[in-house]
Amino acid sequence: MNQYTELYAWILNSFGYREFDMDSFRATFPSGHPHKVIHDLVKHGYLVRTRHGAFHAIVPEQLVEGIVQKGFRARNIVAKAERKYAYTQSSAVPIWTDGYYWTGFTKGFRPMHIKVLVKDLAYWGRFFVSNNARYSLANESRTLFGFAYILHPENGFKAVERDGVWVEPLDETVQFCLEYEAAYEPALEYLDERFGIGYRRREALQT
């Protein structure tokens, strides 16, 4: 638990959801930099500014919702990146299926898989940190939660533009779906109808 979360708990204990001003805050919590502390608490969603110099603690449910929504706001930030990338694996499927088929996530973890160049890894690290976005290397042993970018570093890869984003070529996405056919059969059927990938013909030959 970070210090701001603990301070938020003590603010709730002291003021509840009542409005308080800077003088009340200073009288309750000795601080060498009270204005900065309050500014940070507002910035991180623990407090709401009600009027000039007055604040109140946010309801915990709103705090949780704010954290979740902050994660979702990072969904399309790679579109403004200045390095090559391509959505891949389960994250390429909804792009090629026009949003028809989404899978590969849970209620607590929403990964976005992207290919990046090995030589650009340092750039991507800075990029995600500066945009307050969570990220991890593929197969890295970490506890993952919320919305996160999963980086698949490669020395080179193909990327095609579709609906304003860069994604791996269709044949690579089809190959991924075939590898996990039990989970991606609806996507394969859609892609067959949309692009004629030969999936139904393949099924017929196997029967």
JSON list of C-alpha atoms in Angstrom, two decimals:
[
{"chain": "A", "resi": 1, "resn": "MET", "atom": "CA", "xyz": [0.00, 0.00, 0.00]},
{"chain": "A", "resi": 2, "resn": "ASN", "atom": "CA", "xyz": [1.44, 3.39, -0.94]},
{"chain": "A", "resi": 3, "resn": "GLN", "atom": "CA", "xyz": [1.50, 6.41, 1.36]},
{"chain": "A", "resi": 4, "resn": "TYR", "atom": "CA", "xyz": [-1.24, 8.26, -0.51]},
{"chain": "A", "resi": 5, "resn": "THR", "atom": "CA", "xyz": [-3.65, 5.35, -0.09]},
{"chain": "A", "resi": 6, "resn": "GLU", "atom": "CA", "xyz": [-2.91, 5.26, 3.63]},
{"chain": "A", "resi": 7, "resn": "LEU", "atom": "CA", "xyz": [-3.34, 9.03, 3.90]},
{"chain": "A", "resi": 8, "resn": "TYR", "atom": "CA", "xyz": [-6.65, 8.77, 2.00]},
{"chain": "A", "resi": 9, "resn": "ALA", "atom": "CA", "xyz": [-7.83, 6.24, 4.60]},
{"chain": "A", "resi": 10, "resn": "TRP", "atom": "CA", "xyz": [-6.90, 8.59, 7.43]},
{"chain": "A", "resi": 11, "resn": "ILE", "atom": "CA", "xyz": [-8.57, 11.54, 5.70]},
{"chain": "A", "resi": 12, "resn": "LEU", "atom": "CA", "xyz": [-11.76, 9.46, 5.52]},
{"chain": "A", "resi": 13, "resn": "ASN", "atom": "CA", "xyz": [-11.32, 8.58, 9.19]},
{"chain": "A", "resi": 14, "resn": "SER", "atom": "CA", "xyz": [-10.87, 12.26, 10.08]},
{"chain": "A", "resi": 15, "resn": "PHE", "atom": "CA", "xyz": [-13.35, 14.06, 7.82]},
{"chain": "A", "resi": 16, "resn": "GLY", "atom": "CA", "xyz": [-15.57, 11.36, 6.35]},
{"chain": "A", "resi": 17, "resn": "TYR", "atom": "CA", "xyz": [-17.00, 12.77, 3.14]},
{"chain": "A", "resi": 18, "resn": "ARG", "atom": "CA", "xyz": [-17.34, 16.28, 4.59]},
{"chain": "A", "resi": 19, "resn": "GLU", "atom": "CA", "xyz": [-15.68, 19.22, 2.89]},
{"chain": "A", "resi": 20, "resn": "PHE", "atom": "CA", "xyz": [-12.44, 20.44, 4.44]},
{"chain": "A", "resi": 21, "resn": "ASP", "atom": "CA", "xyz": [-10.03, 23.27, 3.63]},
{"chain": "A", "resi": 22, "resn": "MET", "atom": "CA", "xyz": [-6.26, 23.64, 3.74]},
{"chain": "A", "resi": 23, "resn": "ASP", "atom": "CA", "xyz": [-6.27, 24.96, 7.31]},
{"chain": "A", "resi": 24, "resn": "SER", "atom": "CA", "xyz": [-8.21, 21.91, 8.50]},
{"chain": "A", "resi": 25, "resn": "PHE", "atom": "CA", "xyz": [-5.84, 19.62, 6.63]},
{"chain": "A", "resi": 26, "resn": "ARG", "atom": "CA", "xyz": [-2.74, 21.28, 8.10]},
{"chain": "A", "resi": 27, "resn": "ALA", "atom": "CA", "xyz": [-4.24, 21.17, 11.61]},
{"chain": "A", "resi": 28, "resn": "THR", "atom": "CA", "xyz": [-4.96, 17.45, 11.26]},
{"chain": "A", "resi": 29, "resn": "PHE", "atom": "CA", "xyz": [-1.91, 16.28, 9.31]},
{"chain": "A", "resi": 30, "resn": "PRO", "atom": "CA", "xyz": [1.41, 18.06, 9.94]},
{"chain": "A", "resi": 31, "resn": "SER", "atom": "CA", "xyz": [3.15, 18.47, 6.59]},
{"chain": "A", "resi": 32, "resn": "GLY", "atom": "CA", "xyz": [6.02, 20.48, 5.23]},
{"chain": "A", "resi": 33, "resn": "HIS", "atom": "CA", "xyz": [4.36, 20.64, 1.80]},
{"chain": "A", "resi": 34, "resn": "PRO", "atom": "CA", "xyz": [0.58, 20.51, 2.32]},
{"chain": "A", "resi": 35, "resn": "HIS", "atom": "CA", "xyz": [-0.32, 22.12, -1.01]},
{"chain": "A", "resi": 36, "resn": "LYS", "atom": "CA", "xyz": [1.74, 19.56, -2.95]},
{"chain": "A", "resi": 37, "resn": "VAL", "atom": "CA", "xyz": [0.25, 16.69, -0.96]},
{"chain": "A", "resi": 38, "resn": "ILE", "atom": "CA", "xyz": [-3.30, 17.89, -1.65]},
{"chain": "A", "resi": 39, "resn": "HIS", "atom": "CA", "xyz": [-2.45, 18.47, -5.32]},
{"chain": "A", "resi": 40, "resn": "ASP", "atom": "CA", "xyz": [-1.16, 14.90, -5.60]},
{"chain": "A", "resi": 41, "resn": "LEU", "atom": "CA", "xyz": [-4.20, 13.47, -3.81]},
{"chain": "A", "resi": 42, "resn": "VAL", "atom": "CA", "xyz": [-6.48, 15.25, -6.28]},
{"chain": "A", "resi": 43, "resn": "LYS", "atom": "CA", "xyz": [-4.32, 14.22, -9.24]},
{"chain": "A", "resi": 44, "resn": "HIS", "atom": "CA", "xyz": [-4.41, 10.55, -8.25]},
{"chain": "A", "resi": 45, "resn": "GLY", "atom": "CA", "xyz": [-8.15, 10.55, -7.65]},
{"chain": "A", "resi": 46, "resn": "TYR", "atom": "CA", "xyz": [-8.31, 10.35, -3.85]},
{"chain": "A", "resi": 47, "resn": "LEU", "atom": "CA", "xyz": [-9.84, 13.81, -3.37]},
{"chain": "A", "resi": 48, "resn": "VAL", "atom": "CA", "xyz": [-12.22, 16.06, -5.30]},
{"chain": "A", "resi": 49, "resn": "ARG", "atom": "CA", "xyz": [-11.80, 19.84, -5.38]},
{"chain": "A", "resi": 50, "resn": "THR", "atom": "CA", "xyz": [-15.23, 21.29, -4.49]},
{"chain": "A", "resi": 51, "resn": "ARG", "atom": "CA", "xyz": [-14.25, 24.96, -4.73]},
{"chain": "A", "resi": 52, "resn": "HIS", "atom": "CA", "xyz": [-11.11, 27.05, -4.40]},
{"chain": "A", "resi": 53, "resn": "GLY", "atom": "CA", "xyz": [-9.15, 25.72, -1.43]},
{"chain": "A", "resi": 54, "resn": "ALA", "atom": "CA", "xyz": [-11.78, 23.15, -0.42]},
{"chain": "A", "resi": 55, "resn": "PHE", "atom": "CA", "xyz": [-11.89, 19.39, -0.94]},
{"chain": "A", "resi": 56, "resn": "HIS", "atom": "CA", "xyz": [-13.59, 16.18, 0.07]},
{"chain": "A", "resi": 57, "resn": "ALA", "atom": "CA", "xyz": [-12.60, 12.53, -0.05]},
{"chain": "A", "resi": 58, "resn": "ILE", "atom": "CA", "xyz": [-13.98, 10.48, -2.89]},
{"chain": "A", "resi": 59, "resn": "VAL", "atom": "CA", "xyz": [-16.25, 7.50, -2.22]},
{"chain": "A", "resi": 60, "resn": "PRO", "atom": "CA", "xyz": [-14.16, 4.27, -2.33]},
{"chain": "A", "resi": 61, "resn": "GLU", "atom": "CA", "xyz": [-16.31, 2.81, -5.11]},
{"chain": "A", "resi": 62, "resn": "GLN", "atom": "CA", "xyz": [-15.60, 5.90, -7.22]},
{"chain": "A", "resi": 63, "resn": "LEU", "atom": "CA", "xyz": [-11.90, 5.59, -6.45]},
{"chain": "A", "resi": 64, "resn": "VAL", "atom": "CA", "xyz": [-11.91, 1.99, -7.69]},
{"chain": "A", "resi": 65, "resn": "GLU", "atom": "CA", "xyz": [-13.86, 2.93, -10.82]},
{"chain": "A", "resi": 66, "resn": "GLY", "atom": "CA", "xyz": [-11.44, 5.78, -11.48]},
{"chain": "A", "resi": 67, "resn": "ILE", "atom": "CA", "xyz": [-8.46, 3.42, -11.29]},
{"chain": "A", "resi": 68, "resn": "VAL", "atom": "CA", "xyz": [-10.10, 1.00, -13.73]},
{"chain": "A", "resi": 69, "resn": "GLN", "atom": "CA", "xyz": [-11.05, 3.76, -16.18]},
{"chain": "A", "resi": 70, "resn": "LYS", "atom": "CA", "xyz": [-7.54, 5.20, -16.00]},
{"chain": "A", "resi": 71, "resn": "GLY", "atom": "CA", "xyz": [-6.27, 1.84, -17.20]},
{"chain": "A", "resi": 72, "resn": "PHE", "atom": "CA", "xyz": [-8.74, 1.70, -20.07]},
{"chain": "A", "resi": 73, "resn": "ARG", "atom": "CA", "xyz": [-7.71, 5.17, -21.24]},
{"chain": "A", "resi": 74, "resn": "ALA", "atom": "CA", "xyz": [-4.38, 3.63, -22.25]},
{"chain": "A", "resi": 75, "resn": "ARG", "atom": "CA", "xyz": [-6.07, 1.35, -24.78]},
{"chain": "A", "resi": 76, "resn": "ASN", "atom": "CA", "xyz": [-5.03, 3.08, -28.00]},
{"chain": "A", "resi": 77, "resn": "ILE", "atom": "CA", "xyz": [-1.96, 5.05, -27.00]},
{"chain": "A", "resi": 78, "resn": "VAL", "atom": "CA", "xyz": [0.34, 3.01, -29.28]},
{"chain": "A", "resi": 79, "resn": "ALA", "atom": "CA", "xyz": [-1.28, 4.78, -32.23]},
{"chain": "A", "resi": 80, "resn": "LYS", "atom": "CA", "xyz": [0.75, 7.88, -31.32]},
{"chain": "A", "resi": 81, "resn": "ALA", "atom": "CA", "xyz": [4.03, 6.00, -30.84]},
{"chain": "A", "resi": 82, "resn": "GLU", "atom": "CA", "xyz": [6.98, 6.89, -33.08]},
{"chain": "A", "resi": 83, "resn": "ARG", "atom": "CA", "xyz": [8.24, 3.34, -33.46]},
{"chain": "A", "resi": 84, "resn": "LYS", "atom": "CA", "xyz": [7.05, 0.32, -35.44]},
{"chain": "A", "resi": 85, "resn": "TYR", "atom": "CA", "xyz": [4.52, -1.99, -33.78]},
{"chain": "A", "resi": 86, "resn": "ALA", "atom": "CA", "xyz": [1.86, -4.51, -34.75]},
{"chain": "A", "resi": 87, "resn": "TYR", "atom": "CA", "xyz": [-1.01, -5.96, -32.77]},
{"chain": "A", "resi": 88, "resn": "THR", "atom": "CA", "xyz": [-0.57, -9.72, -32.60]},
{"chain": "A", "resi": 89, "resn": "GLN", "atom": "CA", "xyz": [-2.07, -12.97, -31.30]},
{"chain": "A", "resi": 90, "resn": "SER", "atom": "CA", "xyz": [-5.40, -12.52, -29.47]},
{"chain": "A", "resi": 91, "resn": "SER", "atom": "CA", "xyz": [-5.20, -8.73, -29.88]},
{"chain": "A", "resi": 92, "resn": "ALA", "atom": "CA", "xyz": [-5.05, -9.02, -33.67]},
{"chain": "A", "resi": 93, "resn": "VAL", "atom": "CA", "xyz": [-8.20, -11.17, -33.83]},
{"chain": "A", "resi": 94, "resn": "PRO", "atom": "CA", "xyz": [-10.76, -8.41, -33.06]},
{"chain": "A", "resi": 95, "resn": "ILE", "atom": "CA", "xyz": [-9.04, -6.10, -35.54]},
{"chain": "A", "resi": 96, "resn": "TRP", "atom": "CA", "xyz": [-9.29, -8.60, -38.39]},
{"chain": "A", "resi": 97, "resn": "THR", "atom": "CA", "xyz": [-12.82, -9.69, -37.37]},
{"chain": "A", "resi": 98, "resn": "ASP", "atom": "CA", "xyz": [-14.04, -6.06, -37.31]},
{"chain": "A", "resi": 99, "resn": "GLY", "atom": "CA", "xyz": [-14.64, -6.30, -33.57]},
{"chain": "A", "resi": 100, "resn": "TYR", "atom": "CA", "xyz": [-16.75, -9.43, -33.93]},
{"chain": "A", "resi": 101, "resn": "TYR", "atom": "CA", "xyz": [-14.65, -11.74, -31.77]},
{"chain": "A", "resi": 102, "resn": "TRP", "atom": "CA", "xyz": [-12.85, -10.89, -28.54]},
{"chain": "A", "resi": 103, "resn": "THR", "atom": "CA", "xyz": [-11.24, -13.38, -26.18]},
{"chain": "A", "resi": 104, "resn": "GLY", "atom": "CA", "xyz": [-7.97, -13.91, -24.31]},
{"chain": "A", "resi": 105, "resn": "PHE", "atom": "CA", "xyz": [-8.81, -11.72, -21.33]},
{"chain": "A", "resi": 106, "resn": "THR", "atom": "CA", "xyz": [-10.45, -11.95, -17.90]},
{"chain": "A", "resi": 107, "resn": "LYS", "atom": "CA", "xyz": [-12.39, -9.48, -15.76]},
{"chain": "A", "resi": 108, "resn": "GLY", "atom": "CA", "xyz": [-9.18, -8.63, -13.94]},
{"chain": "A", "resi": 109, "resn": "PHE", "atom": "CA", "xyz": [-6.66, -8.68, -16.77]},
{"chain": "A", "resi": 110, "resn": "ARG", "atom": "CA", "xyz": [-6.98, -7.13, -20.23]},
{"chain": "A", "resi": 111, "resn": "PRO", "atom": "CA", "xyz": [-3.77, -7.73, -22.20]},
{"chain": "A", "resi": 112, "resn": "MET", "atom": "CA", "xyz": [-2.94, -6.08, -25.51]},
{"chain": "A", "resi": 113, "resn": "HIS", "atom": "CA", "xyz": [-0.29, -8.06, -27.35]},
{"chain": "A", "resi": 114, "resn": "ILE", "atom": "CA", "xyz": [1.98, -6.08, -29.68]},
{"chain": "A", "resi": 115, "resn": "LYS", "atom": "CA", "xyz": [5.09, -6.92, -31.64]},
{"chain": "A", "resi": 116, "resn": "VAL", "atom": "CA", "xyz": [7.93, -4.43, -31.28]},
{"chain": "A", "resi": 117, "resn": "LEU", "atom": "CA", "xyz": [11.49, -4.35, -32.55]},
{"chain": "A", "resi": 118, "resn": "VAL", "atom": "CA", "xyz": [14.18, -5.55, -30.15]},
{"chain": "A", "resi": 119, "resn": "LYS", "atom": "CA", "xyz": [16.22, -2.42, -30.85]},
{"chain": "A", "resi": 120, "resn": "ASP", "atom": "CA", "xyz": [13.27, -0.25, -29.76]},
{"chain": "A", "resi": 121, "resn": "LEU", "atom": "CA", "xyz": [12.67, -1.81, -26.33]},
{"chain": "A", "resi": 122, "resn": "ALA", "atom": "CA", "xyz": [14.18, 1.11, -24.42]},
{"chain": "A", "resi": 123, "resn": "TYR", "atom": "CA", "xyz": [11.94, 3.53, -26.34]},
{"chain": "A", "resi": 124, "resn": "TRP", "atom": "CA", "xyz": [8.82, 1.50, -25.53]},
{"chain": "A", "resi": 125, "resn": "GLY", "atom": "CA", "xyz": [9.71, 1.38, -21.85]},
{"chain": "A", "resi": 126, "resn": "ARG", "atom": "CA", "xyz": [9.94, 5.18, -21.74]},
{"chain": "A", "resi": 127, "resn": "PHE", "atom": "CA", "xyz": [6.81, 5.53, -23.88]},
{"chain": "A", "resi": 128, "resn": "PHE", "atom": "CA", "xyz": [4.59, 3.47, -21.59]},
{"chain": "A", "resi": 129, "resn": "VAL", "atom": "CA", "xyz": [5.95, 5.04, -18.41]},
{"chain": "A", "resi": 130, "resn": "SER", "atom": "CA", "xyz": [5.36, 8.56, -19.77]},
{"chain": "A", "resi": 131, "resn": "ASN", "atom": "CA", "xyz": [1.81, 7.59, -20.71]},
{"chain": "A", "resi": 132, "resn": "ASN", "atom": "CA", "xyz": [1.06, 5.93, -17.35]},
{"chain": "A", "resi": 133, "resn": "ALA", "atom": "CA", "xyz": [0.44, 2.59, -19.07]},
{"chain": "A", "resi": 134, "resn": "ARG", "atom": "CA", "xyz": [1.28, -0.80, -17.63]},
{"chain": "A", "resi": 135, "resn": "TYR", "atom": "CA", "xyz": [3.44, -3.09, -19.76]},
{"chain": "A", "resi": 136, "resn": "SER", "atom": "CA", "xyz": [5.41, -6.31, -19.58]},
{"chain": "A", "resi": 137, "resn": "LEU", "atom": "CA", "xyz": [7.59, -8.45, -21.82]},
{"chain": "A", "resi": 138, "resn": "ALA", "atom": "CA", "xyz": [5.94, -11.64, -23.05]},
{"chain": "A", "resi": 139, "resn": "ASN", "atom": "CA", "xyz": [6.66, -14.60, -20.75]},
{"chain": "A", "resi": 140, "resn": "GLU", "atom": "CA", "xyz": [8.04, -12.29, -18.07]},
{"chain": "A", "resi": 141, "resn": "SER", "atom": "CA", "xyz": [7.32, -13.65, -14.59]},
{"chain": "A", "resi": 142, "resn": "ARG", "atom": "CA", "xyz": [5.20, -10.86, -13.11]},
{"chain": "A", "resi": 143, "resn": "THR", "atom": "CA", "xyz": [1.78, -10.51, -11.51]},
{"chain": "A", "resi": 144, "resn": "LEU", "atom": "CA", "xyz": [-0.33, -8.88, -14.22]},
{"chain": "A", "resi": 145, "resn": "PHE", "atom": "CA", "xyz": [-3.61, -7.10, -13.73]},
{"chain": "A", "resi": 146, "resn": "GLY", "atom": "CA", "xyz": [-5.78, -4.45, -15.31]},
{"chain": "A", "resi": 147, "resn": "PHE", "atom": "CA", "xyz": [-5.10, -3.15, -18.80]},
{"chain": "A", "resi": 148, "resn": "ALA", "atom": "CA", "xyz": [-1.54, -3.95, -19.88]},
{"chain": "A", "resi": 149, "resn": "TYR", "atom": "CA", "xyz": [0.53, -4.05, -23.03]},
{"chain": "A", "resi": 150, "resn": "ILE", "atom": "CA", "xyz": [2.41, -7.32, -23.57]},
{"chain": "A", "resi": 151, "resn": "LEU", "atom": "CA", "xyz": [5.50, -6.76, -25.71]},
{"chain": "A", "resi": 152, "resn": "HIS", "atom": "CA", "xyz": [6.73, -9.44, -28.11]},
{"chain": "A", "resi": 153, "resn": "PRO", "atom": "CA", "xyz": [10.22, -8.29, -29.21]},
{"chain": "A", "resi": 154, "resn": "GLU", "atom": "CA", "xyz": [11.38, -9.42, -32.65]},
{"chain": "A", "resi": 155, "resn": "ASN", "atom": "CA", "xyz": [14.30, -8.50, -34.87]},
{"chain": "A", "resi": 156, "resn": "GLY", "atom": "CA", "xyz": [11.87, -7.84, -37.72]},
{"chain": "A", "resi": 157, "resn": "PHE", "atom": "CA", "xyz": [8.20, -8.34, -38.54]},
{"chain": "A", "resi": 158, "resn": "LYS", "atom": "CA", "xyz": [5.54, -7.41, -41.05]},
{"chain": "A", "resi": 159, "resn": "ALA", "atom": "CA", "xyz": [2.75, -4.96, -40.22]},
{"chain": "A", "resi": 160, "resn": "VAL", "atom": "CA", "xyz": [-0.27, -3.80, -42.21]},
{"chain": "A", "resi": 161, "resn": "GLU", "atom": "CA", "xyz": [-2.53, -0.85, -41.47]},
{"chain": "A", "resi": 162, "resn": "ARG", "atom": "CA", "xyz": [-6.16, -1.59, -40.70]},
{"chain": "A", "resi": 163, "resn": "ASP", "atom": "CA", "xyz": [-8.74, 0.77, -39.22]},
{"chain": "A", "resi": 164, "resn": "GLY", "atom": "CA", "xyz": [-6.07, 3.27, -38.24]},
{"chain": "A", "resi": 165, "resn": "VAL", "atom": "CA", "xyz": [-3.80, 0.85, -36.36]},
{"chain": "A", "resi": 166, "resn": "TRP", "atom": "CA", "xyz": [-0.97, -1.50, -37.30]},
{"chain": "A", "resi": 167, "resn": "VAL", "atom": "CA", "xyz": [-1.57, -5.23, -37.07]},
{"chain": "A", "resi": 168, "resn": "GLU", "atom": "CA", "xyz": [0.20, -8.40, -38.14]},
{"chain": "A", "resi": 169, "resn": "PRO", "atom": "CA", "xyz": [-0.82, -9.77, -41.58]},
{"chain": "A", "resi": 170, "resn": "LEU", "atom": "CA", "xyz": [-4.05, -11.75, -41.83]},
{"chain": "A", "resi": 171, "resn": "ASP", "atom": "CA", "xyz": [-2.30, -15.05, -42.54]},
{"chain": "A", "resi": 172, "resn": "GLU", "atom": "CA", "xyz": [-0.40, -14.81, -39.23]},
{"chain": "A", "resi": 173, "resn": "THR", "atom": "CA", "xyz": [-3.61, -14.17, -37.31]},
{"chain": "A", "resi": 174, "resn": "VAL", "atom": "CA", "xyz": [-5.27, -17.10, -39.07]},
{"chain": "A", "resi": 175, "resn": "GLN", "atom": "CA", "xyz": [-2.34, -19.34, -38.11]},
{"chain": "A", "resi": 176, "resn": "PHE", "atom": "CA", "xyz": [-2.68, -18.24, -34.48]},
{"chain": "A", "resi": 177, "resn": "CYS", "atom": "CA", "xyz": [-6.41, -19.00, -34.51]},
{"chain": "A", "resi": 178, "resn": "LEU", "atom": "CA", "xyz": [-5.79, -22.43, -36.04]},
{"chain": "A", "resi": 179, "resn": "GLU", "atom": "CA", "xyz": [-3.25, -23.19, -33.33]},
{"chain": "A", "resi": 180, "resn": "TYR", "atom": "CA", "xyz": [-5.95, -22.53, -30.71]},
{"chain": "A", "resi": 181, "resn": "GLU", "atom": "CA", "xyz": [-8.86, -23.63, -32.86]},
{"chain": "A", "resi": 182, "resn": "ALA", "atom": "CA", "xyz": [-11.12, -24.70, -29.99]},
{"chain": "A", "resi": 183, "resn": "ALA", "atom": "CA", "xyz": [-11.18, -21.13, -28.67]},
{"chain": "A", "resi": 184, "resn": "TYR", "atom": "CA", "xyz": [-11.11, -19.32, -32.01]},
{"chain": "A", "resi": 185, "resn": "GLU", "atom": "CA", "xyz": [-13.47, -21.34, -34.20]},
{"chain": "A", "resi": 186, "resn": "PRO", "atom": "CA", "xyz": [-16.05, -18.49, -34.35]},
{"chain": "A", "resi": 187, "resn": "ALA", "atom": "CA", "xyz": [-13.29, -16.11, -35.45]},
{"chain": "A", "resi": 188, "resn": "LEU", "atom": "CA", "xyz": [-12.11, -18.53, -38.13]},
{"chain": "A", "resi": 189, "resn": "GLU", "atom": "CA", "xyz": [-15.65, -18.90, -39.47]},
{"chain": "A", "resi": 190, "resn": "TYR", "atom": "CA", "xyz": [-16.01, -15.11, -39.62]},
{"chain": "A", "resi": 191, "resn": "LEU", "atom": "CA", "xyz": [-12.65, -14.70, -41.35]},
{"chain": "A", "resi": 192, "resn": "ASP", "atom": "CA", "xyz": [-13.59, -17.40, -43.84]},
{"chain": "A", "resi": 193, "resn": "GLU", "atom": "CA", "xyz": [-16.81, -15.60, -44.70]},
{"chain": "A", "resi": 194, "resn": "ARG", "atom": "CA", "xyz": [-15.10, -12.21, -44.83]},
{"chain": "A", "resi": 195, "resn": "PHE", "atom": "CA", "xyz": [-11.82, -13.08, -46.57]},
{"chain": "A", "resi": 196, "resn": "GLY", "atom": "CA", "xyz": [-12.28, -16.60, -47.93]},
{"chain": "A", "resi": 197, "resn": "ILE", "atom": "CA", "xyz": [-9.42, -18.16, -45.95]},
{"chain": "A", "resi": 198, "resn": "GLY", "atom": "CA", "xyz": [-10.59, -21.69, -46.81]},
{"chain": "A", "resi": 199, "resn": "TYR", "atom": "CA", "xyz": [-11.52, -22.71, -43.28]},
{"chain": "A", "resi": 200, "resn": "ARG", "atom": "CA", "xyz": [-14.82, -24.41, -44.15]},
{"chain": "A", "resi": 201, "resn": "ARG", "atom": "CA", "xyz": [-13.15, -26.19, -47.08]},
{"chain": "A", "resi": 202, "resn": "ARG", "atom": "CA", "xyz": [-10.47, -27.43, -44.70]},
{"chain": "A", "resi": 203, "resn": "GLU", "atom": "CA", "xyz": [-13.13, -28.70, -42.29]},
{"chain": "A", "resi": 204, "resn": "ALA", "atom": "CA", "xyz": [-14.93, -30.49, -45.12]},
{"chain": "A", "resi": 205, "resn": "LEU", "atom": "CA", "xyz": [-11.74, -32.28, -46.17]},
{"chain": "A", "resi": 206, "resn": "GLN", "atom": "CA", "xyz": [-11.21, -33.49, -42.61]},
{"chain": "A", "resi": 207, "resn": "THR", "atom": "CA", "xyz": [-14.70, -35.06, -42.36]}
]
